[in-house]
Structures are given as structure tokens and as C-alpha cells.
XYZ file of C-alpha atoms in Angstrom:
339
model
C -58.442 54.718 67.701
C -55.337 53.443 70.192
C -53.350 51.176 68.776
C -52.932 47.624 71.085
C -49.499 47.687 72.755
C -48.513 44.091 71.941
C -49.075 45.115 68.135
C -47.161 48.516 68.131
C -44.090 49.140 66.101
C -40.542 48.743 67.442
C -38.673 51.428 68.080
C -35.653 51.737 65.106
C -32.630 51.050 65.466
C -29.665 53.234 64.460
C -27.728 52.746 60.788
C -25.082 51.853 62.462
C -26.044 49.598 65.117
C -27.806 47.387 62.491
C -25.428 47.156 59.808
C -22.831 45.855 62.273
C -21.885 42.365 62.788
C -22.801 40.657 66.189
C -19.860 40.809 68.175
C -18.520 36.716 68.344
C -19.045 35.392 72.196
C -15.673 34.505 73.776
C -16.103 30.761 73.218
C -16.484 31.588 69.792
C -13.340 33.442 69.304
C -11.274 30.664 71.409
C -12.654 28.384 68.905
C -11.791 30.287 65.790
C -8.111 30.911 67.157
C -7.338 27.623 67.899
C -4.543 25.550 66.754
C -5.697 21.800 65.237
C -3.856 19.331 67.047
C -3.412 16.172 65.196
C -5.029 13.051 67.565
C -1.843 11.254 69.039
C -0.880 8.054 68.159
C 1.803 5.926 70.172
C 1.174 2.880 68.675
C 2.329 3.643 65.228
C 5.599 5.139 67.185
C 5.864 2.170 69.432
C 5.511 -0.237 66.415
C 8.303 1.653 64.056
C 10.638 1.420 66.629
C 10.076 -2.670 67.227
C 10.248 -2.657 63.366
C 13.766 -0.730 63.357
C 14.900 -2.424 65.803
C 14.421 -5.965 64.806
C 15.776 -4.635 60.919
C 18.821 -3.496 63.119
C 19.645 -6.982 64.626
C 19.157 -8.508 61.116
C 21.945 -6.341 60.081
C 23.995 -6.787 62.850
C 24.072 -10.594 62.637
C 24.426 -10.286 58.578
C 27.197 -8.012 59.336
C 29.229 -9.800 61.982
C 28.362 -13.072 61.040
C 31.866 -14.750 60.208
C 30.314 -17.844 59.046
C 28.769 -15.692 55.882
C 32.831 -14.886 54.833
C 32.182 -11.935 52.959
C 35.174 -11.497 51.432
C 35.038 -15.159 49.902
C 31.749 -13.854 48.469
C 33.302 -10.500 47.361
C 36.347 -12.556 45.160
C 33.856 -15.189 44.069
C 30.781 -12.821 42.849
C 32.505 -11.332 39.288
C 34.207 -14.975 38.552
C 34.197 -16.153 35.194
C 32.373 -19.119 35.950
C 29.387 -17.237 38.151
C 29.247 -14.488 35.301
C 28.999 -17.483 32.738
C 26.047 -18.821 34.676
C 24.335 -15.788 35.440
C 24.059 -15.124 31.722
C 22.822 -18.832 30.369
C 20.330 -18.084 33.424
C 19.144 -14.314 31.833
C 19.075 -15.822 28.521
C 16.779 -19.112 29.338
C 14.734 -16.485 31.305
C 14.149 -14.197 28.276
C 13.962 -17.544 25.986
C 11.504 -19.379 27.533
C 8.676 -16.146 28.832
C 9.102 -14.626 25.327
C 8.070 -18.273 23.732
C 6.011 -18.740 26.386
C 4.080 -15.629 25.702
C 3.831 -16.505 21.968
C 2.356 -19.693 22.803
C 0.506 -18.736 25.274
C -1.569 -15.926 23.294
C -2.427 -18.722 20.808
C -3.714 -20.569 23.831
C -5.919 -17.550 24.745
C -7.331 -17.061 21.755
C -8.114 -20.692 21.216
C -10.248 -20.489 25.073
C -12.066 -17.006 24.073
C -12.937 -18.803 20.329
C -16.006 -19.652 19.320
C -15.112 -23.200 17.920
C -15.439 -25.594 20.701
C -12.700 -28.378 19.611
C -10.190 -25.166 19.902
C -11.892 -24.124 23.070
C -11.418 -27.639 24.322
C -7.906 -28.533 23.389
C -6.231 -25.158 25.204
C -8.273 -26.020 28.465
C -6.598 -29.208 28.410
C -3.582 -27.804 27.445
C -3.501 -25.417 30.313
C -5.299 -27.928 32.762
C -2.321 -30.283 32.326
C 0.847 -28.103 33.162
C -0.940 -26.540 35.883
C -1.438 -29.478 37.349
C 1.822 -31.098 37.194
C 5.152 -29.967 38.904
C 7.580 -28.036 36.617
C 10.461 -30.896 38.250
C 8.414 -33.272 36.765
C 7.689 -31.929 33.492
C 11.627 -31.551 32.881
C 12.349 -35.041 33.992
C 10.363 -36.789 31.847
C 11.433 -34.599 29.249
C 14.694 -35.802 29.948
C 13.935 -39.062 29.793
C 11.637 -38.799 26.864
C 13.946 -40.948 24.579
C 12.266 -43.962 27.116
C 9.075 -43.266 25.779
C 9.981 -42.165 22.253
C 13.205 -43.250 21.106
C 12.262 -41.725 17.515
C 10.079 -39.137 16.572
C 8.910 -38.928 12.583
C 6.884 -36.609 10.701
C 4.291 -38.237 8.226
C 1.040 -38.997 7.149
C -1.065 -40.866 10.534
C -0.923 -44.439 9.929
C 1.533 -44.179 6.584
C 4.946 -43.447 5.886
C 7.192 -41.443 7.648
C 9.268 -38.716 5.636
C 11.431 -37.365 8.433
C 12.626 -39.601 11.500
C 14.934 -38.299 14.873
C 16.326 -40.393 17.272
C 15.293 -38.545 20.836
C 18.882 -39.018 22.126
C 20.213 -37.144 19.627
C 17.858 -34.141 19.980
C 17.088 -33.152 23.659
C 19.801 -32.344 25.762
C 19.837 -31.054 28.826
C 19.573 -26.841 27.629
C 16.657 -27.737 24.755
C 15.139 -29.844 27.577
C 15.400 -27.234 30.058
C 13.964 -24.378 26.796
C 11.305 -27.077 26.011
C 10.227 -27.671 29.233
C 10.382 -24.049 31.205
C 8.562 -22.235 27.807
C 5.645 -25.156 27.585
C 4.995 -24.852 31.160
C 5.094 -20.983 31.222
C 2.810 -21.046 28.580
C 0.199 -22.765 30.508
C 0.175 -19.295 32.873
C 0.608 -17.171 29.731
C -2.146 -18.158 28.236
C -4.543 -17.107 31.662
C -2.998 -13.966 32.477
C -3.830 -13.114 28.540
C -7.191 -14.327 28.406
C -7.766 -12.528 31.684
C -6.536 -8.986 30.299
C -8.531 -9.596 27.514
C -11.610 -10.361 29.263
C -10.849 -7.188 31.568
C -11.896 -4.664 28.702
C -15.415 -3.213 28.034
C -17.435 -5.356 25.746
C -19.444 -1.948 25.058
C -15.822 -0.274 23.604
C -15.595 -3.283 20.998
C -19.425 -3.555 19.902
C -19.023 0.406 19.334
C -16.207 -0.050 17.497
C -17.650 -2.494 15.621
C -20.761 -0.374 14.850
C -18.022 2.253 13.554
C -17.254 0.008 10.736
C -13.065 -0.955 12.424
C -12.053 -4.048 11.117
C -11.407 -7.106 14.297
C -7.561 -6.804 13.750
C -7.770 -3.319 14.540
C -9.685 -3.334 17.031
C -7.695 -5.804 18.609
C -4.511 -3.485 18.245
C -6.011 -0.479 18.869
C -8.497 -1.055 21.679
C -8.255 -4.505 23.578
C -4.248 -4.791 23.665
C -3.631 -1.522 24.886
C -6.139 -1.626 27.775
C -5.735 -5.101 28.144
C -1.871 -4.130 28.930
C -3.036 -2.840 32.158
C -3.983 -6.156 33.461
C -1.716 -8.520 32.172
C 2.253 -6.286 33.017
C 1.770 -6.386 36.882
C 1.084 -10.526 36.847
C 3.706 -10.911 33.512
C 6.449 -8.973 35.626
C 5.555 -11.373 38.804
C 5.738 -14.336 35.634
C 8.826 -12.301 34.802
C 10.828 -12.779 38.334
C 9.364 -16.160 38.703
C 11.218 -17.483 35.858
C 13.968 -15.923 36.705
C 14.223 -17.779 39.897
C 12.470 -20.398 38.176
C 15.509 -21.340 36.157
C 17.121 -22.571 39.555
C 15.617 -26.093 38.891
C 16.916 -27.049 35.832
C 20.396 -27.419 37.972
C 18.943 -31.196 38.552
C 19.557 -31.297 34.592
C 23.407 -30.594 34.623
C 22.531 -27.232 33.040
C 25.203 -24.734 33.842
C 23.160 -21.640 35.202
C 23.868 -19.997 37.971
C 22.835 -22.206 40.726
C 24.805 -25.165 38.913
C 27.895 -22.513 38.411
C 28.538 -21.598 42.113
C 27.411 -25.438 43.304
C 30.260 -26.895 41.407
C 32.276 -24.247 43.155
C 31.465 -25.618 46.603
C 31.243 -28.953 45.932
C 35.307 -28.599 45.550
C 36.164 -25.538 48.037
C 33.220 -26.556 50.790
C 32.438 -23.015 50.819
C 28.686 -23.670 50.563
C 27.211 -20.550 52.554
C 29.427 -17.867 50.742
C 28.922 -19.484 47.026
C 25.414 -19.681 48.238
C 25.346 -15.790 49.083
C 26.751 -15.181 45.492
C 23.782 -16.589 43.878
C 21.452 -15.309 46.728
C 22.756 -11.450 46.182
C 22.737 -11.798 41.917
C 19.320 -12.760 42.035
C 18.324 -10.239 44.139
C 20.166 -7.626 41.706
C 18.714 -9.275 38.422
C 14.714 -9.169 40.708
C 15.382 -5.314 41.643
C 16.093 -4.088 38.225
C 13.346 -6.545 37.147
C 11.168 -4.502 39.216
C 12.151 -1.289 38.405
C 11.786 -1.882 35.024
C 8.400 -3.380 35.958
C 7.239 0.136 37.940
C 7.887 1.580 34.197
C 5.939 -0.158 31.974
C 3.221 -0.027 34.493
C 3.215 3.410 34.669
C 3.534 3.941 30.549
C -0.007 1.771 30.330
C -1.391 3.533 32.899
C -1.760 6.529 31.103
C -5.114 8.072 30.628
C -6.182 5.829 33.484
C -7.529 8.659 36.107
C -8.439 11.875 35.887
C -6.173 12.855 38.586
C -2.661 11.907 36.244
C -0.110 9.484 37.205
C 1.241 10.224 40.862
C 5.297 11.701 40.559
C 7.856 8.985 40.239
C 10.470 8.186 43.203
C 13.145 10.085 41.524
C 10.383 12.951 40.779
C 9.860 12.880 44.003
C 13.674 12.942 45.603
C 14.141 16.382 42.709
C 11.054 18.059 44.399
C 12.389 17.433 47.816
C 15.621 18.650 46.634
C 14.093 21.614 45.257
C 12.064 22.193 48.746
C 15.517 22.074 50.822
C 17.461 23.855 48.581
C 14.742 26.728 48.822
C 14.010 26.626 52.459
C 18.200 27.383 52.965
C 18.085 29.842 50.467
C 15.555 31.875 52.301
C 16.833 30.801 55.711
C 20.379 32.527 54.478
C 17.974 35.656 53.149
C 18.922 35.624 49.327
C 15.211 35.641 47.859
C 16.244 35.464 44.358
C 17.871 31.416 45.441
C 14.235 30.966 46.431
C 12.151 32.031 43.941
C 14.436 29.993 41.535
């Protein structure tokens, strides 16, 4: 019987003709061959060089400026009495954030409690420094001897075993300690409560299921995660404080403002004393900040998967390292290279 022809085998093809790839078309191979071109860009070009050039004309009239007198600021920035105020201005800044803090973790943990007279009190606590200017606060701290000429410690509605005449006992630095730590305490007390509240209610109820005790827990669990949310807004507390400081000047206190203002109030040098204080605080800010990137990065461990990215100065080494090996090849010693 014939076999149909639209049903009849193909003829075979050779071994070798079938095991071989197709060959690629010649649009195909252009493709493959071709060099990626990264899409161009000018704006990002034409907007570096307006930002360049406008940071060069900033220079340029810092720099030839004569009204600035830069060498007036040059004798006057290591004086005795700028170096005196600059460190009455680092101590009140470590002073009053370090009470601050203190104070303002009690405040915390009264708001997160349970008990709602405590819960109460440290909202209005914290409601009532916000609200009011810190120039305020001090100033009627100042003049607190108006409103209390005494204060006594006793039994409420009885005798008094221990009386002090205001006068006497708030001067213009305990003012300026009193005032600057209460008020930073108000903030405190939110950026705590907010790293607190930032941790996994899950990781404490399984901790507690585990039998840990609250302390430990506390120590063990909430702080350290906690840490991640509260150093970036404590450093910006940090460098506000710092510059902060500036206002208890109005209180005769001798920081560093006060310092180089009692300089020009005699010499009438007020833009170079002014750059003295300008450039110190910048100084004391960009360690501040450094020191900031740090502890940031230490509490940030464990974060990601991926690791902390390299440092700056990790960086600059690696660079280093990339040069140094690209002109050791380029001069053909291999061994320089592979090092």
C-alpha cells in the first residue's frame, strides 16, 4: 500500500549538520558585539558647573573681602578670653544634655506608664517647655526671686525645716544650667519615648514568655535597638545645644558669644570677633558630627544583611590601594600589584 506524500518521512539530516548551532544572523552578532553606551545627561553637567561656580564666587568674596580682616580673626581666635568662653560653652553643653537626658528618660517612662497621674504630669511637663521660648524660660528664671524671694522645704501647710533666699541661689550660670537642662528635657523625654516605641512589641512579649526579668529586657533588648532611633535626633539635640548656649549671653554669662562681644564692644571689630565665634562653632559642630557618624554606625550593627557600607577613610585606603596598583602595573612590576 503507497504511503500519502504529505505523511512521508523526512529525509535525515547529517550528524553533523544537526548537532551544529544555527549560525547567528548579522543583526544578531552586531547586537552581541556592541558596546553599552550610558544615556547622556547634560543637565547633571550643566547643573555641577552652576553649582561650582556659584561655590567659587562664595570663596572669592570670603577670600578678598577686606571687611572680614582675617588676620584680626587669626590673632583673636586662640585668645585667652575666646578659649575661656569656648570652654564654659562645651561644658554647659555637656551639663545641661547629659541632665537633660536623665530627666528626660524619667519623663518617658512616666508617658509609656501605666498609672495615669504619672502619665499626666510628664505630658504637662513636656507640653509646657515646648510651648514656651527657651529666652523666656531663662528670664523668668532670672527673675524668679520676684516671684519667690524664698524657697523652703517642709511639710504642705506646716513648718518649714530648710529656707533659701532666691537671690542668693540663682545666678546667672545655675540659671543658665537650670534653665537650658529643664527645657532640653522637655525634647529628651520625646526622642526617648519615641526610640522606645520604635522596637517590636513581639521581641518583648517573647522575651517575656522566656521567663527575662523587665530590667533585662529593658537593657538587653529595647535600649540597644531603641539606640538606633534616638543617636541621629540626640546628635541634632547635641549641636543644637551647642549653639543653643548662644542665648544665655542676655544673662551676662561668659560663653563664647559673651567672650568675643565684650571684645568688640571695646575694639569695634564686630565682623572679625564675630567670625571667631562663627568658625569655633563650626569646628566644635564638625567634630560633633563626626563623632555622631560613629556612634551611628556602632548601633547600626546587625541592622542589614548587606553589613555596614565602608567608612570615608575606608574608602580614601581602598582608593589608595586602587591607584597605587594601577601605577604599579602601568610601570610593569606585577609583584607591586598583586600586593
Amino acid at each position: 500500500m503507497a504511503t500519502p506524500p504529505d505523511v512521508l518521512p523526512a529525509p535525515a539530516r547529517p550528524l553533523a549538520e544537526a548537532a551544529a548551532p544555527p549560525s547567528a544572523t548579522a543583526p544578531d552578532a552586531a547586537a552581541a558585539t556592541a558596546r553599552i553606551v550610558p544615556r547622556r545627561r547634560p543637565g547633571q553637567w550643566v547643573s555641577a558647573a552652576v553649582a561650582l561656580l556659584l561655590f567659587a564666587m562664595v570663596v572669592n568674596s570670603l577670600a578678598r573681602n577686606k571687611a572680614f580682616q582675617w588676620d584680626v580673626v587669626a590673632d583673636w581666635f586662640t585668645a585667652a578670653s575666646v578659649m575661656n568662653g569656648l570652654t564654659l560653652t562645651l561644658w554647659l553643653t555637656g551639663v545641661t544634655l547629659g541632665l537633660g537626658f536623665l530627666l528626660g528618660t524619667v519623663l518617658a517612662t512616666m508617658r509609656l506608664s501605666a498609672n495615669p497621674v504619672l502619665r499626666t504630669l510628664s505630658w504637662v511637663y513636656i507640653w509646657i517647655f515646648r510651648s514656651t521660648p527657651a529666652l523666656v524660660q531663662l528670664l523668668l528664671f532670672f527673675n524668679i526671686g520676684a516671684l519667690y524671694p524664698t524657697l523652703g522645704l517642709g511639710i504642705p501647710f506646716g513648718p518649714e525645716f530648710l529656707t533659701v533666699r532666691t537671690v542668693n541661689l540663682f545666678g546667672p550660670t545655675l540659671t543658665a544650667v537650670v534653665g537650658l537642662t529643664l527645657l532640653e528635657a522637655a525634647y529628651a523625654a520625646e526622642v526617648v519615648r519615641g526610640g522606645i516605641l520604635s522596637v517590636d512589641r513581639g521581641q518583648v512579649e517573647a522575651a517575656a514568655a522566656l521567663g527575662i526579668g523587665r530590667w533585662r529586657v529593658l537593657r538587653r533588648i529595647v535600649v540597644p535597638q531603641a539606640m538606633r532611633s534616638i543617636v541621629p535626633t540626640a546628635g541634632n539635640m547635641l549641636i543644637g545645644a551647642l549653639k543653643g548656649t548662644s542665648i544665655i549671653s542676655v544673662l551676662a554669662v561668659s560663653d563664647l558669644l559673651y567672650s568675643v562681644q565684650l571684645v568688640y564692644l571695646q575694639s569695634y571689630q564686630v565682623i572679625p570677633m564675630l567670625m571667631v565665634a562663627t568658625i569655633w562653632y563650626i569646628v566644635i559642630t564638625t567634630v560633633l558630627s563626626v563623632g555622631q557618624y560613629y556612634v551611628e554606625r556602632h548601633y547600626a550593627k546587625g541592622a542589614t544583611r548587606e553589613g555596614l557600607p565602608p567608612t570615608p577613610l575606608q574608602k580614601a585606603r581602598a582608593a589608595y590601594r586602587r591607584l597605587r596598583a594601577a601605577a604599579s602595573a602601568s610601570a610593569g612590576l606585577p609583584g607591586e600589584a598583586g600586593r
